[in-house]
mmCIF file of N, CA and C in Angstrom:
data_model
loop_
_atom_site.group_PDB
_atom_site.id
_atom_site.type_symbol
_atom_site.label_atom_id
_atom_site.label_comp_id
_atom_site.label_asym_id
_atom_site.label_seq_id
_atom_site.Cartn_x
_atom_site.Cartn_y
_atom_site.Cartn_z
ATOM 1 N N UNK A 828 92.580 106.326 98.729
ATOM 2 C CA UNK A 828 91.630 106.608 97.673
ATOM 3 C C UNK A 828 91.926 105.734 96.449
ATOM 4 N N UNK A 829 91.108 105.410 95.615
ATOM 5 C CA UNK A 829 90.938 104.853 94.128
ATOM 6 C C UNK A 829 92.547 105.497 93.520
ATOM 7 N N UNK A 830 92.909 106.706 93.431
ATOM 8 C CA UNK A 830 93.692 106.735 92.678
ATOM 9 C C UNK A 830 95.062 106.086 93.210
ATOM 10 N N UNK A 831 95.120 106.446 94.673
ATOM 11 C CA UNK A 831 96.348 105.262 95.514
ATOM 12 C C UNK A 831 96.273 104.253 95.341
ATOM 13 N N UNK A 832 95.231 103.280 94.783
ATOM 14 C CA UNK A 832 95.080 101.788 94.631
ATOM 15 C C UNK A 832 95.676 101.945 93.455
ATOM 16 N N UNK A 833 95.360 102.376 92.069
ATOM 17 C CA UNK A 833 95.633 102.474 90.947
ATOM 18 C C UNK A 833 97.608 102.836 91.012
ATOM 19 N N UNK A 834 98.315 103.807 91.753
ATOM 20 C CA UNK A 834 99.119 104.022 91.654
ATOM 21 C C UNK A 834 100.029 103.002 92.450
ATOM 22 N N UNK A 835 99.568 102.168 93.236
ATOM 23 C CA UNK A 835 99.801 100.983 94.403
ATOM 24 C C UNK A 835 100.210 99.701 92.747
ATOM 25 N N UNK A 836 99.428 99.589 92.215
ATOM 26 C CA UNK A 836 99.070 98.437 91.223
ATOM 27 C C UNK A 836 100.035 98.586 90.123
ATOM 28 N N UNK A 837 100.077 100.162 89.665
ATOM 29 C CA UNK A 837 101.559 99.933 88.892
ATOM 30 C C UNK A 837 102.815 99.923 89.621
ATOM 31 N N UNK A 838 102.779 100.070 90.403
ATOM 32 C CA UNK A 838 104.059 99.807 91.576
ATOM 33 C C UNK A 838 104.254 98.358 91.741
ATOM 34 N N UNK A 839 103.292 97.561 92.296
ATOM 35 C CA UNK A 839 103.930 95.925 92.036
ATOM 36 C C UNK A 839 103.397 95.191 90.857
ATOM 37 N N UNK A 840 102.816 95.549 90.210
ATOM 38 C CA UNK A 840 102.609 94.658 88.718
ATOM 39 C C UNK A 840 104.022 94.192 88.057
ATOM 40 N N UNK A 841 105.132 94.583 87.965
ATOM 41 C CA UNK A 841 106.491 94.168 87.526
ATOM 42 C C UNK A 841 106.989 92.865 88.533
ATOM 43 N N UNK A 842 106.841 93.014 89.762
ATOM 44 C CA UNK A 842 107.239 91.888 90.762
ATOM 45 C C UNK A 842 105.558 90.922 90.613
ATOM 46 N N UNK A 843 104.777 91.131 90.952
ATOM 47 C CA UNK A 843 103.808 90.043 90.299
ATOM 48 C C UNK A 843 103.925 89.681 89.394
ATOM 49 N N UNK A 844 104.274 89.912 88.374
ATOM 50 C CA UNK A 844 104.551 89.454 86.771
ATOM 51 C C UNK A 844 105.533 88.552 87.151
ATOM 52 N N UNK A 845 106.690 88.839 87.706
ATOM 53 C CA UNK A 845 108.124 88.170 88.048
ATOM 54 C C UNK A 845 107.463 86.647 89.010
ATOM 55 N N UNK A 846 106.550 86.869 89.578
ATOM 56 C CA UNK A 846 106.031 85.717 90.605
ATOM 57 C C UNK A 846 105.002 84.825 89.614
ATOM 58 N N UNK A 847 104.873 85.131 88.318
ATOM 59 C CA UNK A 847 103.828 85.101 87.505
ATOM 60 C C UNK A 847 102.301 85.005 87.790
ATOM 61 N N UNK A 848 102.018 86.085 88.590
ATOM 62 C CA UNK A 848 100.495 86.597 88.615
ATOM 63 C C UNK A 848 100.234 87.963 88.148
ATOM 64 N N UNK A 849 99.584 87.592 87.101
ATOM 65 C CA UNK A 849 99.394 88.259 86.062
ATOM 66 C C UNK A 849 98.457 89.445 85.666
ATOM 67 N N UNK A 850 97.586 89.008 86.716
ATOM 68 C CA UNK A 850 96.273 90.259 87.230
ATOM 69 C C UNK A 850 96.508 90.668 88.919
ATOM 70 N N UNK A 851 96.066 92.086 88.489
ATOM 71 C CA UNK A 851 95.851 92.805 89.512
ATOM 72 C C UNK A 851 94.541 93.974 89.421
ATOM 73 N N UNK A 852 93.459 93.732 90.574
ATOM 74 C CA UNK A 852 92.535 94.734 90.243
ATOM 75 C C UNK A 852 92.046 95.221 91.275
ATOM 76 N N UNK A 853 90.955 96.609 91.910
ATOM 77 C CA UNK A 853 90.774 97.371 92.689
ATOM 78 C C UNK A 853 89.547 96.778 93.149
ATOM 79 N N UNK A 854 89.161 96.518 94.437
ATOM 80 C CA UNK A 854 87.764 95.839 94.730
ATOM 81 C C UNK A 854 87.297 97.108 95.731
ATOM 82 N N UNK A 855 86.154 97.343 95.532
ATOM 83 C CA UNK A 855 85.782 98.417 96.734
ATOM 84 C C UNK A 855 84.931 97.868 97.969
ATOM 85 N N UNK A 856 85.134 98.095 98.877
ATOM 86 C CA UNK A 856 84.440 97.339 100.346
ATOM 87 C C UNK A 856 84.488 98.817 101.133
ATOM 88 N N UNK A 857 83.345 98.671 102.198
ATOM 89 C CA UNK A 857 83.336 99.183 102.920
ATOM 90 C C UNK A 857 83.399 99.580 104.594
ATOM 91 N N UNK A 858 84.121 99.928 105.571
ATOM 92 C CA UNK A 858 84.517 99.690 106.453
ATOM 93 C C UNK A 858 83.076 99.979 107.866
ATOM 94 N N UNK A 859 83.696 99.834 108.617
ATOM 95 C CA UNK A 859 82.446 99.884 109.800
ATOM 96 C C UNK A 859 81.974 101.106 109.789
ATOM 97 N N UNK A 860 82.476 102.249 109.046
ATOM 98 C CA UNK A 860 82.205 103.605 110.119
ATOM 99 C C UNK A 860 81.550 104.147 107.960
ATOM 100 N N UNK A 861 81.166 103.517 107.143
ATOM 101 C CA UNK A 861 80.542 103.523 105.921
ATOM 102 C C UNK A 861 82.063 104.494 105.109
ATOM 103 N N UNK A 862 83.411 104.243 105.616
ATOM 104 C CA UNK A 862 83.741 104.942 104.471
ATOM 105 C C UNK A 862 84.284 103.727 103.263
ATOM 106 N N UNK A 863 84.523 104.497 102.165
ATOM 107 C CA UNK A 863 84.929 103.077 101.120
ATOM 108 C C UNK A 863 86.496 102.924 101.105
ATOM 109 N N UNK A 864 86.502 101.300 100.850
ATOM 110 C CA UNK A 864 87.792 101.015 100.802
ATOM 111 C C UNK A 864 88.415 100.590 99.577
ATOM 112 N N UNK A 865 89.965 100.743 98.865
ATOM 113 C CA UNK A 865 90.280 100.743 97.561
ATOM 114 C C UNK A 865 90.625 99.396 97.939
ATOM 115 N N UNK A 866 90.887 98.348 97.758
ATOM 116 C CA UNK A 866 91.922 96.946 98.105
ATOM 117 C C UNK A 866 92.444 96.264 96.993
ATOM 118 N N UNK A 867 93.715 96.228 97.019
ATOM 119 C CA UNK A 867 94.556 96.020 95.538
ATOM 120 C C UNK A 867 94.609 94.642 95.981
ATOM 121 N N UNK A 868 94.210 93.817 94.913
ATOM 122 C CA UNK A 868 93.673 92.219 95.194
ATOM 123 C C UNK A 868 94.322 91.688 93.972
ATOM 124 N N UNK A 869 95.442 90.350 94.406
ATOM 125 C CA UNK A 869 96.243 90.167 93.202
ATOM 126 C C UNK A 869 96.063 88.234 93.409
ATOM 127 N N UNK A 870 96.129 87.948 92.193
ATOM 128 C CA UNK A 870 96.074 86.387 91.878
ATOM 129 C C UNK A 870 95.386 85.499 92.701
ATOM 130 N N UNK A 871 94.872 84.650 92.256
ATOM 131 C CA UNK A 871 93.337 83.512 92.291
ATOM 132 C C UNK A 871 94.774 82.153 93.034
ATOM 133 N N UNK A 872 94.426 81.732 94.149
ATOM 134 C CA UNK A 872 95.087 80.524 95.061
ATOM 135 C C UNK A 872 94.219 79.743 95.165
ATOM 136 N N UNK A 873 94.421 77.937 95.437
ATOM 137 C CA UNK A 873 93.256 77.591 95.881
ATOM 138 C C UNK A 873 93.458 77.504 97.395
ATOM 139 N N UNK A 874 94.517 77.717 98.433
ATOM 140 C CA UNK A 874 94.166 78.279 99.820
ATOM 141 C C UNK A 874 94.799 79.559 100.287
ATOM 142 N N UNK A 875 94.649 79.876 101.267
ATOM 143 C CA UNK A 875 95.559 81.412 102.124
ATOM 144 C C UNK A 875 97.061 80.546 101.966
ATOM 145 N N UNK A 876 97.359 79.524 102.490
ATOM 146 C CA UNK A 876 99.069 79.202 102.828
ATOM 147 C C UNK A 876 99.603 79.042 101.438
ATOM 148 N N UNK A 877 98.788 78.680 100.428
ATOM 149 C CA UNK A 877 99.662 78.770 98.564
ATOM 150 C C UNK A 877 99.620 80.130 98.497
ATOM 151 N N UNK A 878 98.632 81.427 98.810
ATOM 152 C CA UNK A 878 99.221 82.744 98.573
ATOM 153 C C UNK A 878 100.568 82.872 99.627
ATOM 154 N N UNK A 879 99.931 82.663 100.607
ATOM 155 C CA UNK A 879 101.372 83.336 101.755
ATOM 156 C C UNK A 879 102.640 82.823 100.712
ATOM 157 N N UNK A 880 102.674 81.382 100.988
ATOM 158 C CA UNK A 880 104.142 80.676 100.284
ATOM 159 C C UNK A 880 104.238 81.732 98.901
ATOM 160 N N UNK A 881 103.793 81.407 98.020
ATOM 161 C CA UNK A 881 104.046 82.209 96.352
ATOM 162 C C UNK A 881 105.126 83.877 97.100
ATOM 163 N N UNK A 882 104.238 84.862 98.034
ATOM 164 C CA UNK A 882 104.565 86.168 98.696
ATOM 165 C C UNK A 882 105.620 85.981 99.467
ATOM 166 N N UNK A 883 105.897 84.963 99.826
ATOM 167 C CA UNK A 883 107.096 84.884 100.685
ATOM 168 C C UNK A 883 108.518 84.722 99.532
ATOM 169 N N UNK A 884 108.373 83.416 98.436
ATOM 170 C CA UNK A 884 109.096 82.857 97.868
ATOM 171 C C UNK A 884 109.674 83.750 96.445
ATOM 172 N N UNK A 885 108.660 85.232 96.160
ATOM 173 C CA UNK A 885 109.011 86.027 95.820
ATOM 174 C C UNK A 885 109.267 87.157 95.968
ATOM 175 N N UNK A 886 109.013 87.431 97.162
ATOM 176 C CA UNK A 886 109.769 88.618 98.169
ATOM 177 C C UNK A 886 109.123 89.280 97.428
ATOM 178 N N UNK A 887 107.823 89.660 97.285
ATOM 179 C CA UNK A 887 106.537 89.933 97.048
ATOM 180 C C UNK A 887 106.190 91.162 98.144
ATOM 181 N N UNK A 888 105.937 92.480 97.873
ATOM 182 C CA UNK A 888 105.465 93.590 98.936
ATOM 183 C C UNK A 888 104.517 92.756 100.313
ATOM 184 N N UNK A 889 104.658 93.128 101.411
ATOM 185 C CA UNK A 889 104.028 92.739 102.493
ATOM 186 C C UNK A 889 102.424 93.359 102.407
ATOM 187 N N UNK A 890 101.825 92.205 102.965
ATOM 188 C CA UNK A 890 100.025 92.196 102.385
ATOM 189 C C UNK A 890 99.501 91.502 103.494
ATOM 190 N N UNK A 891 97.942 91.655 103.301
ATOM 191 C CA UNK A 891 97.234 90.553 104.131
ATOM 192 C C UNK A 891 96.683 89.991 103.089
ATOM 193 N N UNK A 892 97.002 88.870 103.438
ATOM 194 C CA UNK A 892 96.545 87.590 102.869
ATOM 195 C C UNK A 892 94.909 87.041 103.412
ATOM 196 N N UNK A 893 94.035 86.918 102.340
ATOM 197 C CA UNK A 893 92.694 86.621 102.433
ATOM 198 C C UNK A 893 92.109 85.695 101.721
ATOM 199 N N UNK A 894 90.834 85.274 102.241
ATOM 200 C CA UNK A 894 89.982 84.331 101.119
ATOM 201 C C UNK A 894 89.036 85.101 100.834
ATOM 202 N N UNK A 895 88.204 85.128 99.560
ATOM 203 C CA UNK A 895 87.483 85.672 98.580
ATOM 204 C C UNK A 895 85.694 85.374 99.212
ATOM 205 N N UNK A 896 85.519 86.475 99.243
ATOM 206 C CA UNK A 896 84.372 86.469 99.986
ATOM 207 C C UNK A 896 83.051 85.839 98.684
#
């Protein structure tokens, strides 16, 4: 739910800060079966392998890594 995203976001905002990405915000999508999804979506890359590398190189919480629809 919204408030697990929100409580997800102050949980790694201190280690994103440390990786210096500086925003973090809640995007809502929705899944096949119409329920909604919270997705804690952090810092602007210009490909998937500069996010992976940055998440790896700061031992950064484990994520899926995406491009911006």
């Amino acid at each position: 739910n919204k408030e697990n995203a929100n409580v997800a976001i102050d949980r790694i905002s201190p280690s994103l800060a440390k990786a210096g990405i500086h925003s973090a915000w809640i995007a809502d999508d929705t899944d096949r079966s119409g329920r909604t999804l919270y997705l804690v979506q952090a810092g602007h890359f210009a490909t998937r392998k500069t996010a992976s590398s940055v998440r790896k190189k700061n031992n950064l919480p484990q994520c899926i890594v995406t491009t911006a629809r």
